GROMACS .gro file of C-alpha atoms in nm:
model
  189
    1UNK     CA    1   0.000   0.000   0.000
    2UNK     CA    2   0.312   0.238   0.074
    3UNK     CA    3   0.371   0.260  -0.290
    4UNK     CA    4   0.006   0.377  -0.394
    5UNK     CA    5  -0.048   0.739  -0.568
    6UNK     CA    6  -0.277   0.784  -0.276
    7UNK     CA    7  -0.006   0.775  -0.012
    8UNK     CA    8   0.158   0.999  -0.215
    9UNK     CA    9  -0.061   1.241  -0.204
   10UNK     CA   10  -0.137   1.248   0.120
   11UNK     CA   11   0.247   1.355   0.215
   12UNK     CA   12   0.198   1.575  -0.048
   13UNK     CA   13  -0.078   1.779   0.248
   14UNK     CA   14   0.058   1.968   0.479
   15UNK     CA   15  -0.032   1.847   0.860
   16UNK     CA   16  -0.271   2.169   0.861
   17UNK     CA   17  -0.458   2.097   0.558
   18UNK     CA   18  -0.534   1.724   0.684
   19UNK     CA   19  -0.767   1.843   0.903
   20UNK     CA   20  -0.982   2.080   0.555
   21UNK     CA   21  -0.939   1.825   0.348
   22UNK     CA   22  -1.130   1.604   0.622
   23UNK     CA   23  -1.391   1.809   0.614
   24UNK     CA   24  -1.430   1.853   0.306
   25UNK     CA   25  -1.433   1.475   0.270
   26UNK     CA   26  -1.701   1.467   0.516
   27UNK     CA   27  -1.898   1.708   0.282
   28UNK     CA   28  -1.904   1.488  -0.020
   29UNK     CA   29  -1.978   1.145   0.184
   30UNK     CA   30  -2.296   1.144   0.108
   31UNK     CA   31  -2.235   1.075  -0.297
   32UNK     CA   32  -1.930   0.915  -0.259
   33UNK     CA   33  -1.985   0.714   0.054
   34UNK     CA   34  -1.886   0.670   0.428
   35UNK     CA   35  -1.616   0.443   0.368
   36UNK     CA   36  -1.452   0.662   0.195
   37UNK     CA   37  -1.411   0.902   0.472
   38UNK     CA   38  -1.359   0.568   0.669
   39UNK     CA   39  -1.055   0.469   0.445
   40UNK     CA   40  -0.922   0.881   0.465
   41UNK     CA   41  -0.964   0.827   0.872
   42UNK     CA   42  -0.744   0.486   0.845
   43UNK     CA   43  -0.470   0.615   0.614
   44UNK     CA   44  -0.425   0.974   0.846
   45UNK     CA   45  -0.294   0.789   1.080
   46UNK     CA   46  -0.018   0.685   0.946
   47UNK     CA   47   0.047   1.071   0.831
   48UNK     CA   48   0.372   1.178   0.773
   49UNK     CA   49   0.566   0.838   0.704
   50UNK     CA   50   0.337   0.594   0.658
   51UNK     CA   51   0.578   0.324   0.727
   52UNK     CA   52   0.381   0.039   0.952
   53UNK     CA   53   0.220  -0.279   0.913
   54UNK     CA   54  -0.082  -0.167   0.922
   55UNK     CA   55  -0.086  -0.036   0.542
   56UNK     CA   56  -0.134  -0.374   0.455
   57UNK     CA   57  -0.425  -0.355   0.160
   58UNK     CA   58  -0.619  -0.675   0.325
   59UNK     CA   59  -0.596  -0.528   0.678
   60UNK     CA   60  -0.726  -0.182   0.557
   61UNK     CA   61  -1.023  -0.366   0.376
   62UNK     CA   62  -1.097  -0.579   0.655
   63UNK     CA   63  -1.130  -0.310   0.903
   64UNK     CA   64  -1.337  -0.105   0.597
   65UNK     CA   65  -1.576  -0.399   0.537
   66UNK     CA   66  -1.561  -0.605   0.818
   67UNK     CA   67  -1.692  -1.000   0.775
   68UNK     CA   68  -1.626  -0.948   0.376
   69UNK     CA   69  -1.488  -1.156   0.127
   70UNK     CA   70  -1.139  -0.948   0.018
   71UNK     CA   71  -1.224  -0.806  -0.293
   72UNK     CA   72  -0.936  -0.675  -0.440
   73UNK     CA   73  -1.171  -0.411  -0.689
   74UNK     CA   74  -1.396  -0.274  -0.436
   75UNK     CA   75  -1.042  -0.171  -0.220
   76UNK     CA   76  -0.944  -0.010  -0.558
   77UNK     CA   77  -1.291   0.170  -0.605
   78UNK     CA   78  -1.252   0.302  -0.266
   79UNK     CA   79  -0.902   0.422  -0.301
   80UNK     CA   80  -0.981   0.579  -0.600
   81UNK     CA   81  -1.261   0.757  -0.509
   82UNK     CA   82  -1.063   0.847  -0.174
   83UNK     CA   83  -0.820   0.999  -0.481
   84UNK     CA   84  -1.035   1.191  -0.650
   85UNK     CA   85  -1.195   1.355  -0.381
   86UNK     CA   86  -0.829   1.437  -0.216
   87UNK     CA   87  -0.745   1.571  -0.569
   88UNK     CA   88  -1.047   1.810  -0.596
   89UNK     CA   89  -0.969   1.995  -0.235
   90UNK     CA   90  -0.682   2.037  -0.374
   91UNK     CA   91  -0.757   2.212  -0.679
   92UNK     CA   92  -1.061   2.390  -0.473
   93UNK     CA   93  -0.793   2.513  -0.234
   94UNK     CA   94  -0.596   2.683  -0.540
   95UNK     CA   95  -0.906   2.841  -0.661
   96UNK     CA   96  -0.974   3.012  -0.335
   97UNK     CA   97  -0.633   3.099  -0.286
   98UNK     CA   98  -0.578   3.267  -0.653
   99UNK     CA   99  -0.867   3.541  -0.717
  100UNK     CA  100  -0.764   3.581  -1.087
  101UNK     CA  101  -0.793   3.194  -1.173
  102UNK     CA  102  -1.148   3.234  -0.932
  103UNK     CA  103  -1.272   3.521  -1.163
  104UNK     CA  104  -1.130   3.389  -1.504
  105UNK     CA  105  -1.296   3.017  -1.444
  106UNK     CA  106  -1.602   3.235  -1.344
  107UNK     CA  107  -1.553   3.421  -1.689
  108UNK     CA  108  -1.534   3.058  -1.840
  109UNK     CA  109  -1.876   2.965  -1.688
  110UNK     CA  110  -2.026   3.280  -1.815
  111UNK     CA  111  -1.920   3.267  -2.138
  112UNK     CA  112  -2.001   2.841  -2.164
  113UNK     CA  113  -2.382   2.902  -2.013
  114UNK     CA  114  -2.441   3.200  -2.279
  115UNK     CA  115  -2.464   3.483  -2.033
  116UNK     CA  116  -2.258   3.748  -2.278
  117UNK     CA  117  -2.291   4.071  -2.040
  118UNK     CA  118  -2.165   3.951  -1.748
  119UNK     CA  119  -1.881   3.733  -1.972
  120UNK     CA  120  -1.810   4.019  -2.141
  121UNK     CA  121  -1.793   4.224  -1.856
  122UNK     CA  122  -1.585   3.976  -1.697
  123UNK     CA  123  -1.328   3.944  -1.933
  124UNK     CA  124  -1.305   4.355  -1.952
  125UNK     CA  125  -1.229   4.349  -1.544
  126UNK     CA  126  -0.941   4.030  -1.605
  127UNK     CA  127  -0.781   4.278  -1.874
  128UNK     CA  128  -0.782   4.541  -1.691
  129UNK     CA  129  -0.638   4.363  -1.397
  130UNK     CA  130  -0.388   4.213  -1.618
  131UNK     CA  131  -0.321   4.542  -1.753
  132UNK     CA  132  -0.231   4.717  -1.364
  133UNK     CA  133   0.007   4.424  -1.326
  134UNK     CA  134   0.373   4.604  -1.331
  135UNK     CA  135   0.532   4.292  -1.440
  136UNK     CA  136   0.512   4.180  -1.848
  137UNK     CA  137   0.649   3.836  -1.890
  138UNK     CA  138   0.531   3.504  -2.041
  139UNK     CA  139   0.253   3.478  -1.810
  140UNK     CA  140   0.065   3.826  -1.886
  141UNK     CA  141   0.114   3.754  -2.229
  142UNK     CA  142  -0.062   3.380  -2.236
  143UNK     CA  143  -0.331   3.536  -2.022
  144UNK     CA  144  -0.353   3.821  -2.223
  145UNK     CA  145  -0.382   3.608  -2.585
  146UNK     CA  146  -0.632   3.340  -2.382
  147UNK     CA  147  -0.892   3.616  -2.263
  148UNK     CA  148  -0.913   3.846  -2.638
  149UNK     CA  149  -0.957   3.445  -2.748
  150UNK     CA  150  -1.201   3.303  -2.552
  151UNK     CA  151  -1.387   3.690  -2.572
  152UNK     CA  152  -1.351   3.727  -2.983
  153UNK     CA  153  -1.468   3.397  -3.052
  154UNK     CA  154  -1.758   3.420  -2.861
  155UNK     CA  155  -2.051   3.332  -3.082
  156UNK     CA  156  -2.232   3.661  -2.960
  157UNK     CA  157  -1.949   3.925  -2.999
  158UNK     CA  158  -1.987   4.147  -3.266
  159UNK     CA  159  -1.633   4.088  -3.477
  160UNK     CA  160  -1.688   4.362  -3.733
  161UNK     CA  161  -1.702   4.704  -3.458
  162UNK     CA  162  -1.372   4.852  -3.444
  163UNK     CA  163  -1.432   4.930  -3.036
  164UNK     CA  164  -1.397   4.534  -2.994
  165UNK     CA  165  -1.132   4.354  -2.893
  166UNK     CA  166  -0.979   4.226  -3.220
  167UNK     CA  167  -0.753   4.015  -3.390
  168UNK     CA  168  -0.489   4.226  -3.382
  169UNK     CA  169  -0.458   4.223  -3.034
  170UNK     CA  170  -0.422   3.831  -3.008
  171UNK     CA  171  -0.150   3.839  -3.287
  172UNK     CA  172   0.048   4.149  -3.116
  173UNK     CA  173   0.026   3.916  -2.743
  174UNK     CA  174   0.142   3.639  -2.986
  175UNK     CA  175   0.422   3.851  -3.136
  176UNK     CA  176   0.533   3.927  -2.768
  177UNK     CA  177   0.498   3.581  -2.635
  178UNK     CA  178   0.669   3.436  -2.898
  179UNK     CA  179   0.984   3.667  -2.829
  180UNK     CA  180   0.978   3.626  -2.455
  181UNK     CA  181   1.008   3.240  -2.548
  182UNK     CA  182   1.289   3.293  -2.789
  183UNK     CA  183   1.493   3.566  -2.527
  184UNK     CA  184   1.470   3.285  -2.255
  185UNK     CA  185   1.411   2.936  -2.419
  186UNK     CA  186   1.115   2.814  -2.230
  187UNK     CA  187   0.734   2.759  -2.305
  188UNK     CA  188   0.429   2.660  -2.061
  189UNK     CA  189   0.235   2.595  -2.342
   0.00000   0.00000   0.00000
């Protein structure tokens, strides 16, 4: 069991966060399961080293499912829902911790569930956020060329009005982007 992704993960959380991502756990029980929270409870104890005899995969579904048959799949179905759920506080913990991803996923919904104004609106505040920033590297360029993207290809903007965001302005953040990649030999792309 030492060897799972799972364990991994859970070293991965710092001793503070075990305690959220319990919680959280506990929040999503009811679609996922108790013994999924069961299985979290078991593993935490074995938090930071996890380096006992206990980790053993048939005593850990034994004390899960007591008086069951070992069934190697539904130990796998529970560690992998265990997974996924450990996987999601983390990426909910990012979002509250990062307004601008918050607000541009926000701008994502808006603009996927056909609500233009407040897309449109949306995407004007991230520019103009963007825009404040003092700093112009690879970054503010991506974000740049991904918001005048995701805004210009909108099915409701009007392309033709020359007070829209255009073309011109994904090609010039492309131009930019393309030279901060060739000064310093990287790409997140």
């Amino acid at each position: 069991m030492k060897s799972l992704k799972i364990i991994r993960l859970l070293q991965a959380l710092e001793k503070t966060e075990l305690n959220e991502c319990r919680k959280y756990i506990m929040s999503k029980t009811q679609t996922t399961g108790s013994t999924v929270l069961d299985l979290y409870k078991i593993l935490r104890k074995y938090y930071p080293a996890f380096d006992s005899r206990g980790l053993d995969r048939k005593k850990i579904f034994h004390r899960l499912f007591p008086n069951t048959i070992y069934s190697e799949k539904k130990l796998t179905e529970t560690v992998y829902k265990l997974n996924l759920l450990i996987e999601e506080f983390l990426v909910v913990k990012e979002i509250r911790t990062d307004p601008f991803l918050k607000k541009k996923l926000l701008t994502q919904a808006y603009g996927k569930r056909n609500l233009f104004t407040r897309f449109e609106q949306s995407t004007g505040q991230l520019l103009n956020q963007l825009e404040k920033s003092t700093v112009r590297d690879m970054t503010y360029y991506l974000e740049r060329i991904n918001l005048i993207h995701h805004y210009f290809f909108h099915p409701n903007t009007i392309k033709y009005q020359t007070s829209t965001i255009g073309i011109e302005e994904i090609m010039k953040g492309l131009d930019f982007y393309f030279l901060w990649k060739t000064r310093f030999g990287y790409c997140f792309l």
